[in-house]
Coordinates of C-alpha atoms in Angstrom, one line a residue:
Chain A
M3 CA -43.9 -11.6 18.3
N4 CA -42.0 -14.1 16.1
L5 CA -39.8 -15.2 19.0
Q6 CA -42.8 -15.9 21.2
Y7 CA -44.5 -17.9 18.4
G8 CA -41.2 -19.6 17.8
I9 CA -40.7 -20.7 21.4
I10 CA -44.2 -22.1 21.6
M11 CA -44.1 -23.9 18.3
L12 CA -40.7 -25.3 19.0
S13 CA -41.8 -26.5 22.4
Y14 CA -44.8 -28.2 20.7
L15 CA -42.5 -30.0 18.3
V16 CA -40.2 -31.1 21.1
L17 CA -43.2 -32.4 23.1
M18 CA -44.4 -34.4 20.1
L19 CA -40.9 -35.9 19.7
A20 CA -40.7 -36.7 23.4
I21 CA -44.1 -38.4 23.4
G22 CA -43.1 -40.4 20.3
L23 CA -39.8 -41.5 21.9
Y24 CA -41.4 -42.3 25.2
V25 CA -44.1 -44.6 23.7
S26 CA -41.6 -46.2 21.3
K27 CA -40.3 -48.2 24.3
R28 CA -43.4 -50.4 23.9
V29 CA -42.4 -51.5 20.4
K30 CA -41.2 -55.0 20.7
G31 CA -42.3 -56.5 17.4
L32 CA -44.1 -56.0 14.1
K33 CA -47.5 -56.0 15.7
D34 CA -46.5 -53.2 18.0
Y35 CA -44.9 -51.3 15.2
W36 CA -47.7 -51.4 12.6
I37 CA -50.8 -51.6 14.8
A38 CA -49.7 -50.4 18.3
G39 CA -50.1 -53.9 19.7
G40 CA -53.8 -54.0 18.8
S41 CA -54.4 -52.8 22.3
Q42 CA -55.4 -49.2 22.1
G43 CA -58.3 -47.6 24.0
A44 CA -61.3 -45.8 22.7
E45 CA -59.9 -42.3 23.3
V46 CA -56.7 -43.0 21.4
V47 CA -58.5 -44.7 18.5
G48 CA -61.3 -42.1 18.2
L49 CA -59.3 -39.0 18.6
S50 CA -56.3 -40.1 16.5
Y51 CA -58.8 -41.0 13.8
T52 CA -60.1 -37.4 14.0
S53 CA -56.8 -35.7 13.9
T54 CA -55.7 -37.7 10.9
H55 CA -59.0 -37.1 9.1
V56 CA -58.7 -33.4 9.7
S57 CA -55.6 -32.7 7.6
G58 CA -53.8 -29.4 7.2
S59 CA -55.5 -28.9 3.8
S60 CA -58.9 -29.1 5.4
F61 CA -57.8 -27.0 8.4
M62 CA -56.5 -24.2 6.2
G63 CA -57.7 -24.7 2.6
A64 CA -61.2 -26.0 3.2
I65 CA -62.1 -23.1 5.5
G66 CA -60.8 -20.7 2.8
V67 CA -62.7 -22.4 0.0
T68 CA -65.9 -22.2 2.2
S69 CA -65.2 -18.5 2.8
F70 CA -65.2 -17.8 -0.9
L71 CA -68.0 -20.2 -1.9
G72 CA -70.4 -19.3 0.9
Y73 CA -73.3 -21.4 2.1
N74 CA -73.3 -23.0 -1.3
F75 CA -70.4 -25.1 -0.2
L76 CA -71.7 -25.5 3.4
P77 CA -73.4 -28.9 2.9
V78 CA -70.1 -30.3 1.4
M79 CA -68.2 -29.0 4.4
A80 CA -70.8 -30.1 6.9
I81 CA -71.0 -33.6 5.5
S82 CA -67.3 -34.2 6.1
A83 CA -68.3 -34.7 9.7
A84 CA -70.0 -37.9 8.5
A85 CA -66.7 -39.5 7.8
P86 CA -66.5 -41.4 11.1
W87 CA -70.2 -42.3 10.6
F88 CA -69.4 -44.2 7.4
S89 CA -65.9 -45.4 8.2
F90 CA -66.7 -46.8 11.6
Q91 CA -70.1 -48.3 10.6
F92 CA -69.1 -49.8 7.2
L93 CA -65.5 -50.8 8.0
G94 CA -64.7 -50.4 11.7
E95 CA -65.9 -53.4 13.6
R96 CA -65.6 -55.8 10.8
L97 CA -62.1 -54.7 9.8
R98 CA -60.9 -55.0 13.4
K99 CA -62.5 -58.4 13.9
V100 CA -61.2 -59.9 10.6
A101 CA -57.8 -58.5 11.2
E102 CA -57.7 -60.1 14.6
R103 CA -58.9 -63.4 13.2
I104 CA -56.3 -63.7 10.5
G105 CA -53.5 -61.7 12.2
A106 CA -53.5 -59.0 9.5
L107 CA -51.5 -55.9 10.1
T108 CA -52.2 -53.8 7.0
L109 CA -55.0 -53.3 4.6
P110 CA -53.2 -55.1 1.8
D111 CA -53.0 -58.1 4.2
I112 CA -56.8 -58.0 4.4
F113 CA -57.2 -57.7 0.6
E114 CA -54.8 -60.6 0.1
A115 CA -56.7 -62.8 2.6
R116 CA -60.2 -61.9 1.3
Y117 CA -59.4 -62.4 -2.4
E118 CA -56.9 -65.2 -1.9
T119 CA -54.2 -63.7 -4.1
S120 CA -51.0 -61.8 -3.5
K121 CA -51.5 -59.9 -6.8
I122 CA -54.1 -57.7 -5.2
K123 CA -51.7 -57.0 -2.2
L124 CA -49.1 -55.8 -4.7
L125 CA -51.6 -53.7 -6.6
V126 CA -52.9 -52.0 -3.4
A127 CA -49.4 -51.5 -2.0
M128 CA -48.2 -49.9 -5.2
I129 CA -51.2 -47.5 -5.4
F130 CA -50.5 -46.5 -1.8
I131 CA -46.9 -45.8 -2.5
V132 CA -47.4 -43.9 -5.7
G133 CA -50.6 -42.2 -4.5
F134 CA -49.5 -41.0 -1.1
I135 CA -46.0 -39.7 -1.7
P136 CA -47.3 -36.5 -3.4
Y137 CA -49.8 -36.1 -0.6
L138 CA -46.9 -36.4 2.0
V139 CA -44.9 -33.8 0.1
A140 CA -47.8 -31.4 0.0
Q141 CA -48.4 -31.7 3.8
L142 CA -44.6 -31.2 4.5
K143 CA -44.7 -28.1 2.2
G144 CA -47.7 -26.8 4.2
G145 CA -45.8 -27.2 7.5
A146 CA -42.7 -25.5 6.2
T147 CA -44.8 -22.6 4.9
V148 CA -46.3 -22.1 8.3
F149 CA -42.8 -21.7 9.7
N150 CA -41.8 -19.4 6.9
V151 CA -44.9 -17.1 7.2
F152 CA -45.1 -16.9 10.9
L153 CA -41.6 -17.2 12.2
G154 CA -39.8 -15.8 9.2
V155 CA -37.7 -19.0 9.1
D156 CA -36.3 -19.8 5.7
Y157 CA -38.6 -22.4 4.0
R158 CA -35.8 -25.0 3.8
Y159 CA -34.8 -24.8 7.4
G160 CA -38.5 -24.9 8.4
L161 CA -39.0 -28.0 6.3
L162 CA -36.0 -29.7 7.8
I163 CA -36.9 -28.9 11.4
F164 CA -40.6 -29.8 11.0
G165 CA -40.1 -32.7 8.6
L166 CA -37.3 -34.4 10.5
I167 CA -39.1 -34.3 13.8
V168 CA -42.2 -36.0 12.3
V169 CA -40.1 -38.6 10.5
L170 CA -38.0 -39.3 13.5
Y171 CA -40.8 -40.1 15.9
T172 CA -42.7 -42.0 13.3
V173 CA -39.7 -44.2 12.4
I174 CA -38.8 -44.9 16.0
G175 CA -42.2 -45.3 17.5
G176 CA -44.3 -46.7 14.6
M177 CA -48.1 -46.8 15.2
Y178 CA -47.6 -46.3 19.0
A179 CA -46.0 -42.9 18.4
V180 CA -48.4 -42.0 15.6
M181 CA -51.5 -42.7 17.6
W182 CA -50.4 -41.1 20.9
T183 CA -49.1 -37.9 19.2
D184 CA -52.3 -37.8 17.2
L185 CA -54.3 -38.0 20.4
I186 CA -52.4 -34.9 21.8
Q187 CA -52.8 -33.2 18.4
A188 CA -56.5 -33.8 18.3
I189 CA -56.9 -32.3 21.8
I190 CA -54.8 -29.2 20.7
M191 CA -57.0 -28.8 17.6
L192 CA -60.2 -29.0 19.7
V193 CA -58.9 -26.5 22.3
G194 CA -57.8 -24.3 19.4
F195 CA -61.3 -24.1 18.0
V196 CA -62.8 -23.7 21.5
I197 CA -60.7 -20.5 21.8
L198 CA -61.1 -19.2 18.2
I199 CA -64.9 -19.5 17.8
P200 CA -66.0 -17.1 20.5
V201 CA -63.2 -14.7 19.7
A202 CA -64.2 -14.6 16.0
L203 CA -67.9 -14.4 16.8
N204 CA -67.3 -11.5 19.2
F205 CA -65.2 -9.7 16.6
V206 CA -67.9 -9.8 13.9
G207 CA -70.8 -9.0 16.3
G208 CA -72.5 -12.4 16.6
F209 CA -74.3 -14.7 14.2
S210 CA -76.9 -12.3 12.8
S211 CA -74.3 -9.6 12.2
L212 CA -71.9 -12.1 10.7
N213 CA -74.6 -13.2 8.2
A214 CA -75.5 -9.6 7.4
Q215 CA -71.9 -8.6 6.7
Y216 CA -71.2 -11.8 4.8
G217 CA -74.3 -11.2 2.6
A218 CA -73.2 -7.6 2.1
I219 CA -70.0 -8.8 0.4
D220 CA -72.0 -10.9 -2.1
P221 CA -75.7 -11.9 -1.6
N222 CA -74.9 -15.2 -3.4
L223 CA -72.7 -16.2 -0.5
L224 CA -75.9 -16.8 1.6
K225 CA -77.6 -19.1 -0.9
L226 CA -77.3 -22.8 -1.2
T227 CA -77.6 -22.3 -5.0
G228 CA -75.2 -19.5 -5.0
V229 CA -71.7 -19.9 -6.5
K230 CA -71.1 -23.4 -7.8
P231 CA -73.3 -25.5 -10.1
V232 CA -75.8 -27.8 -8.4
M233 CA -74.3 -31.0 -9.7
W234 CA -70.9 -29.9 -8.3
I235 CA -72.4 -29.5 -4.9
V236 CA -74.5 -32.7 -5.0
T237 CA -71.6 -34.9 -6.1
G238 CA -69.4 -33.1 -3.6
I239 CA -71.7 -34.2 -0.8
I240 CA -71.7 -37.8 -2.0
F241 CA -67.9 -37.7 -2.4
W242 CA -67.1 -36.3 1.1
S243 CA -69.6 -38.6 2.8
I244 CA -69.5 -42.0 1.2
F245 CA -66.4 -42.0 -1.0
Q246 CA -64.1 -40.4 1.6
M247 CA -63.7 -43.9 3.1
G248 CA -61.3 -44.8 0.2
G249 CA -59.4 -41.6 0.3
G250 CA -59.1 -41.6 4.0
I251 CA -57.1 -44.7 4.3
A252 CA -54.8 -43.3 6.9
P253 CA -57.5 -42.8 9.6
I254 CA -59.0 -46.2 8.8
V255 CA -55.7 -47.9 9.7
R256 CA -56.4 -47.1 13.4
F257 CA -59.1 -49.7 13.4
F258 CA -56.4 -52.4 13.4
A259 CA -55.2 -51.0 16.7
A260 CA -58.4 -51.0 18.7
K261 CA -58.4 -53.4 21.7
D262 CA -61.9 -54.9 21.2
T263 CA -65.4 -54.4 19.9
K264 CA -66.5 -52.3 22.8
T265 CA -63.5 -50.0 22.3
M266 CA -64.4 -49.6 18.7
R267 CA -67.9 -48.5 19.5
R268 CA -66.7 -45.9 22.1
A269 CA -64.0 -44.7 19.7
F270 CA -66.8 -44.1 17.2
I271 CA -68.6 -41.8 19.6
Y272 CA -65.3 -39.9 20.3
A273 CA -64.7 -39.5 16.6
V274 CA -68.2 -38.4 15.7
C275 CA -68.3 -35.8 18.4
A276 CA -64.9 -34.4 17.7
C277 CA -65.4 -34.3 13.9
S278 CA -68.8 -32.7 14.3
F279 CA -67.3 -30.1 16.5
I280 CA -64.4 -29.3 14.2
Y281 CA -66.4 -29.2 11.0
G282 CA -69.2 -27.3 12.9
A283 CA -66.5 -24.7 13.7
Y284 CA -65.9 -24.3 10.0
I285 CA -69.4 -23.0 9.6
V286 CA -68.7 -20.1 11.9
L287 CA -65.1 -19.5 11.0
A288 CA -65.4 -19.6 7.2
P289 CA -67.8 -16.7 6.8
A290 CA -66.1 -14.9 9.7
G291 CA -62.8 -15.1 7.8
L292 CA -64.0 -13.3 4.8
V293 CA -65.9 -10.7 6.8
M294 CA -62.8 -10.0 8.8
F295 CA -60.3 -10.1 5.9
P296 CA -62.3 -9.2 2.8
D297 CA -59.2 -8.3 0.8
N298 CA -57.5 -11.6 1.4
T299 CA -57.4 -13.7 -1.8
N300 CA -55.3 -16.6 -0.5
A301 CA -57.7 -19.4 0.8
D302 CA -55.0 -20.9 3.0
M303 CA -54.5 -17.7 4.9
F304 CA -57.8 -17.1 6.7
I305 CA -57.1 -19.1 9.8
P306 CA -53.4 -18.0 10.2
L307 CA -54.6 -14.4 9.7
M308 CA -57.3 -14.8 12.4
I309 CA -54.7 -16.2 14.8
K310 CA -52.2 -13.5 14.1
E311 CA -54.7 -10.6 14.3
L312 CA -57.2 -11.7 17.0
L313 CA -55.2 -13.5 19.6
P314 CA -52.3 -12.7 21.9
P315 CA -49.0 -14.5 21.0
L316 CA -49.3 -17.1 23.8
V317 CA -52.8 -18.2 22.8
G318 CA -51.9 -17.7 19.1
G319 CA -49.0 -20.0 19.6
I320 CA -51.3 -22.7 20.8
L321 CA -53.5 -22.2 17.8
M322 CA -50.4 -22.4 15.6
G323 CA -49.6 -25.6 17.3
A324 CA -53.1 -26.8 16.3
L325 CA -52.3 -25.9 12.7
L326 CA -49.1 -27.8 12.8
A327 CA -51.0 -30.6 14.6
A328 CA -53.4 -31.0 11.7
M329 CA -50.5 -31.5 9.3
M330 CA -48.3 -33.6 11.5
S331 CA -51.1 -36.0 12.4
T332 CA -51.6 -36.6 8.7
I333 CA -48.0 -36.8 7.7
D334 CA -47.1 -39.4 10.4
S335 CA -50.0 -41.6 9.4
V336 CA -49.4 -41.4 5.7
L337 CA -45.7 -42.0 6.2
L338 CA -46.5 -45.2 8.2
I339 CA -48.9 -46.4 5.4
I340 CA -46.3 -45.9 2.7
G341 CA -43.7 -47.5 5.0
S342 CA -45.9 -50.5 5.6
A343 CA -46.7 -50.9 1.9
A344 CA -43.0 -50.9 1.0
S345 CA -41.6 -53.0 3.8
R346 CA -44.4 -55.4 4.9
D347 CA -46.5 -55.7 1.8
I348 CA -43.7 -55.7 -0.8
F349 CA -40.3 -56.5 0.8
Q350 CA -41.5 -59.0 3.4
K351 CA -44.0 -60.6 1.1
F352 CA -42.2 -60.8 -2.2
I353 CA -38.5 -60.3 -1.5
K354 CA -37.5 -61.8 1.9
P355 CA -40.5 -63.6 3.5
E356 CA -38.3 -65.8 5.7
A357 CA -36.5 -62.9 7.4
P358 CA -36.8 -63.1 11.3
E359 CA -39.1 -60.6 13.0
K360 CA -36.2 -58.5 14.3
T361 CA -34.9 -58.0 10.8
Q362 CA -38.4 -57.2 9.5
L363 CA -38.7 -54.5 12.2
L364 CA -35.4 -53.0 11.2
V365 CA -36.4 -53.1 7.5
A366 CA -39.7 -51.4 8.4
R367 CA -37.9 -48.6 10.2
V368 CA -35.3 -48.2 7.4
F369 CA -38.0 -48.0 4.7
T370 CA -40.1 -45.6 6.6
F371 CA -37.0 -43.4 7.2
I372 CA -36.0 -43.5 3.6
I373 CA -39.5 -42.6 2.4
G374 CA -39.7 -39.7 4.9
V375 CA -36.3 -38.3 3.8
V376 CA -37.2 -38.7 0.1
A377 CA -40.4 -36.8 0.7
I378 CA -38.5 -34.0 2.5
I379 CA -36.0 -33.8 -0.4
I380 CA -38.8 -33.5 -2.9
A381 CA -40.6 -30.9 -0.7
L382 CA -37.4 -28.8 -0.7
N383 CA -38.2 -27.8 -4.3
P384 CA -41.5 -29.6 -5.2
P385 CA -42.0 -29.9 -9.0
A386 CA -45.3 -28.5 -10.3
V387 CA -46.3 -32.0 -11.3
I388 CA -46.2 -33.2 -7.7
L389 CA -48.6 -30.4 -6.6
W390 CA -50.9 -31.3 -9.4
L391 CA -50.8 -34.9 -8.4
T392 CA -51.7 -33.9 -4.9
T393 CA -54.9 -32.4 -6.0
F394 CA -56.2 -35.7 -7.3
T395 CA -54.4 -38.2 -5.1
W396 CA -57.2 -38.2 -2.6
S397 CA -59.9 -38.6 -5.3
I398 CA -58.1 -41.4 -7.0
N399 CA -57.7 -43.3 -3.8
S400 CA -61.4 -42.7 -3.0
A401 CA -62.4 -43.9 -6.5
A402 CA -60.2 -46.9 -6.2
F403 CA -60.9 -48.1 -2.7
A404 CA -64.2 -46.9 -1.3
I405 CA -66.5 -49.5 -3.0
P406 CA -64.0 -52.4 -3.0
L407 CA -63.4 -51.9 0.8
V408 CA -67.1 -52.0 1.5
A409 CA -67.5 -55.0 -0.8
T410 CA -64.6 -56.7 1.0
F411 CA -66.4 -56.7 4.3
W412 CA -70.1 -56.8 3.2
W413 CA -70.5 -58.6 -0.1
R414 CA -69.8 -62.4 -0.1
R415 CA -70.0 -62.6 -3.9
A416 CA -67.0 -60.1 -4.5
T417 CA -64.2 -62.0 -6.2
K418 CA -60.5 -61.6 -6.9
M419 CA -61.1 -60.4 -10.5
G420 CA -63.9 -58.2 -9.5
A421 CA -61.8 -56.4 -6.8
I422 CA -58.7 -56.1 -9.0
L423 CA -60.8 -54.7 -12.0
G424 CA -62.9 -52.5 -9.7
I425 CA -59.9 -50.9 -8.0
S426 CA -58.0 -50.4 -11.3
T427 CA -61.1 -49.1 -13.2
G428 CA -62.0 -46.7 -10.4
A429 CA -58.5 -45.2 -10.3
I430 CA -58.2 -45.0 -14.1
V431 CA -61.7 -43.5 -14.7
C432 CA -61.1 -40.9 -12.0
F433 CA -57.8 -39.9 -13.6
L434 CA -59.4 -39.7 -17.1
W435 CA -62.2 -37.5 -15.7
Y436 CA -59.6 -35.1 -14.4
F437 CA -57.8 -35.3 -17.7
A438 CA -61.0 -34.6 -19.6
G439 CA -61.6 -31.5 -17.4
W440 CA -58.0 -30.4 -18.2
T441 CA -58.5 -30.9 -21.9
M442 CA -61.9 -29.2 -22.0
Y443 CA -61.4 -26.3 -19.6
N444 CA -57.6 -26.2 -19.2
A445 CA -58.0 -26.6 -15.4
W446 CA -57.7 -29.6 -13.0
N447 CA -60.6 -28.4 -10.8
V448 CA -63.3 -28.1 -13.4
W449 CA -64.8 -31.4 -14.5
P450 CA -67.2 -32.6 -17.2
L451 CA -70.8 -32.3 -16.2
N452 CA -69.5 -30.8 -12.9
I453 CA -69.3 -34.3 -11.4
W454 CA -66.5 -34.9 -9.0
P455 CA -64.0 -37.4 -10.5
G456 CA -63.9 -39.5 -7.3
V457 CA -67.6 -40.1 -7.6
I458 CA -67.7 -41.0 -11.3
G459 CA -64.6 -43.2 -10.9
G460 CA -65.9 -44.9 -7.7
A461 CA -69.3 -45.5 -9.3
I462 CA -67.9 -47.0 -12.5
G463 CA -65.3 -48.9 -10.6
G464 CA -68.0 -50.3 -8.3
L465 CA -70.1 -51.3 -11.3
V466 CA -67.1 -53.1 -12.8
L467 CA -66.5 -54.9 -9.5
V468 CA -70.1 -56.2 -9.4
V469 CA -70.2 -57.3 -13.0
A470 CA -66.7 -59.0 -13.0
S471 CA -67.6 -60.7 -9.7
Y472 CA -70.7 -62.2 -11.1
L473 CA -68.8 -63.4 -14.1
T474 CA -66.0 -65.1 -12.1
K475 CA -65.8 -67.8 -9.4
P476 CA -66.3 -66.8 -5.8
V477 CA -63.5 -67.4 -3.2
S478 CA -63.5 -70.5 -1.0
K479 CA -66.2 -71.1 1.6
E480 CA -63.5 -71.2 4.3
T481 CA -62.4 -67.6 3.5
L482 CA -66.0 -66.4 3.3
D483 CA -66.7 -68.0 6.7
T484 CA -63.6 -66.2 8.1
F485 CA -64.9 -62.8 6.8
Y486 CA -68.6 -63.1 7.3
T487 CA -69.5 -65.3 10.3
Chain B
M16 CA -57.7 -71.6 1.6
V17 CA -57.6 -69.0 4.3
I18 CA -54.5 -66.7 4.2
K19 CA -53.4 -66.1 7.8
Y20 CA -50.6 -64.1 9.3
G21 CA -49.2 -65.4 12.6
D22 CA -50.7 -68.9 13.2
K23 CA -50.7 -68.8 17.1
M24 CA -52.8 -65.7 17.3
T25 CA -55.1 -66.9 14.5
E26 CA -55.9 -70.2 16.1
S27 CA -56.9 -68.7 19.5
V28 CA -59.0 -66.0 17.9
S29 CA -60.7 -68.2 15.3
S30 CA -61.6 -70.9 17.9
K31 CA -63.1 -68.1 20.0
Y32 CA -65.4 -66.8 17.3
S33 CA -65.9 -69.9 15.1
S34 CA -69.4 -70.7 16.3
S35 CA -70.7 -67.3 17.1
K36 CA -73.2 -65.2 15.2
Y37 CA -70.5 -62.6 15.5
I38 CA -71.0 -60.1 12.6
K39 CA -74.4 -59.0 11.6
P40 CA -75.2 -56.7 8.7
P41 CA -77.2 -53.8 9.9
L42 CA -78.5 -53.2 6.4
L43 CA -81.4 -51.0 7.4
R44 CA -79.0 -48.7 9.2
F45 CA -76.8 -48.3 6.1
L46 CA -79.8 -47.7 3.9
L47 CA -81.0 -44.9 6.3
M48 CA -77.5 -43.4 6.3
I49 CA -77.4 -43.4 2.5
F50 CA -80.9 -42.0 2.3
F51 CA -79.9 -39.2 4.6
I52 CA -76.9 -38.3 2.5
F53 CA -79.0 -38.2 -0.7
F54 CA -81.6 -36.2 1.1
L55 CA -79.0 -33.7 2.0
A56 CA -77.7 -33.8 -1.5
I57 CA -81.1 -32.8 -2.8
C58 CA -81.2 -29.7 -0.6
P59 CA -79.2 -27.5 -3.0
L60 CA -81.5 -28.6 -5.9
I61 CA -84.6 -27.1 -4.2
D62 CA -82.8 -24.4 -2.2
W63 CA -84.2 -25.8 1.0
P64 CA -84.1 -24.8 3.9
M65 CA -82.9 -21.5 2.5
G66 CA -86.0 -19.6 1.6
P67 CA -85.6 -15.9 1.3
A68 CA -87.5 -15.2 4.5
H69 CA -85.1 -17.3 6.6
L70 CA -81.9 -16.9 4.7
S71 CA -79.3 -17.2 7.4
W72 CA -81.2 -19.3 10.0
G73 CA -81.8 -21.9 7.4
A74 CA -78.1 -22.4 7.0
H75 CA -77.6 -22.7 10.7
I76 CA -80.4 -25.2 11.1
L77 CA -78.9 -27.2 8.3
G78 CA -75.4 -27.0 9.7
W79 CA -76.0 -27.5 13.4
G80 CA -79.0 -29.8 12.9
L81 CA -76.8 -32.1 10.9
Y82 CA -74.3 -32.5 13.7
V83 CA -77.1 -33.2 16.2
V84 CA -78.3 -35.9 13.9
F85 CA -74.7 -37.3 13.6
I86 CA -74.1 -37.4 17.3
V87 CA -77.5 -38.5 18.5
S88 CA -77.7 -41.3 15.9
S89 CA -74.2 -42.4 16.7
F90 CA -75.1 -42.8 20.4
Y91 CA -78.2 -44.7 19.4
M92 CA -76.3 -47.0 17.0
V93 CA -73.8 -47.9 19.8
Y94 CA -76.7 -48.4 22.2
I95 CA -78.5 -50.9 20.0
D96 CA -75.3 -52.7 19.1
N97 CA -74.3 -53.2 22.7
K98 CA -77.8 -54.2 23.6
R99 CA -78.0 -56.8 20.8
D100 CA -74.6 -58.2 21.7
K101 CA -75.3 -58.4 25.4
E102 CA -78.5 -60.3 24.7
A103 CA -76.6 -62.7 22.6
G104 CA -74.0 -63.0 25.3
E105 CA -71.2 -61.8 23.0
L106 CA -70.1 -58.7 24.8

């Protein structure tokens, strides 16, 4: 059993590496490396957005959480499918057009141009680096755990094999490799769910039987007002719909790579359909997981258990590939964001701006490699604090960036000071909300008034952005024309 | 002062778009999207559509119906965007 899984999973990793290396031949300069030449088609943009958005934590953890919380958590899970709805409509077209106009390659480039100051570029780049490294470590840990649990491979060896392959293709192929491997990973995820849903439904006896058995475990699981407080659910829905834009920076970066406006619109359709299908699958798989394995107490294990128990090794191996795909597509994208923040937004901007493009490309690869290796080393024995940080990295990014990003593209009156204070306040309030929860309840996942920290941080940060913008001088008309005409 | 990266590309692109009514704010669409999210957020408050008589089907209607709304509205958004831009000669 282990050998069959091992062969399939290893073949999958080798395939990803081969794709990464093959497309890397197209990398001739910085534009190719950071935004895949700005020439990608709708299928690549839309599906790579999807696979990056559906990270390993949502593929494993979120299904488990939904299993335990029941239909009470269903709206929060379901609304995650609205991610492309908001990201593409609020940011997509505008971001791509503005990036094309000013030749921007990264989000910090956009912030710098919009607010006419390199200070904001530094602030955003620093938040990306500090905020995303724990997230990277957690995803690497998840991948190595899959190797450990299913193949019996020692955690450290699993981490090295899995981690080095992702780092290698990302370093060599840049955004080209990331987007094309993400495309394949999205297809594998979709195929995986197409296989798993009917098998799981058949096993539990169909929808009605599933609901009956699920309710028999605990009648509260069938109620929207069941397990968690109402305010927790309401703010959860708001967080995973609107504020996810800020946390999901990695999927948004794909917008730079779209060929043109028409491509963006078609990519939007691909992303909405794929995300709706994947998050729709959760509605079936989450209750089915608890019905099939009522004794399982580890939220992360429902999907792996289903794969192991319900499917023959060959098909199960493909599903395992889907699990790895969810993690890899997030790791490569996050790695590239941190790499771009360190090399393009800090090194190239503040340390050696006059370096020729060839040198900058080399520096980009070296930085990305170093960050990848550092993340693997930390993941070998991740300190508890890193795992704690991971739990609120996403929220802090959401609180810091969701409203400022929308303001950047939609509100002419937003100013430099407004953006800097809005981003900083959002992040700080979000952290303090977590800290208050820790102080009051001795837990990171219980919060004052049951309001999600990302929502309270984002709301207060947004308010500060508006007030500070009205109190300070707007940016030049020339810049406004570039962004809003 | 406009900060630009790579002058050659910027010049060609900015001259292409300089006089167009290129980006329009579909404000109504955003308001509808936000209204929809808040509408959904209110469901848990009133336990709708999960009345005791249709316990499980309510969840499915909520779940699947949501995705139908996402997908159909997305196609519609793209359709009206393309139509508008074609009429303006921008696509």
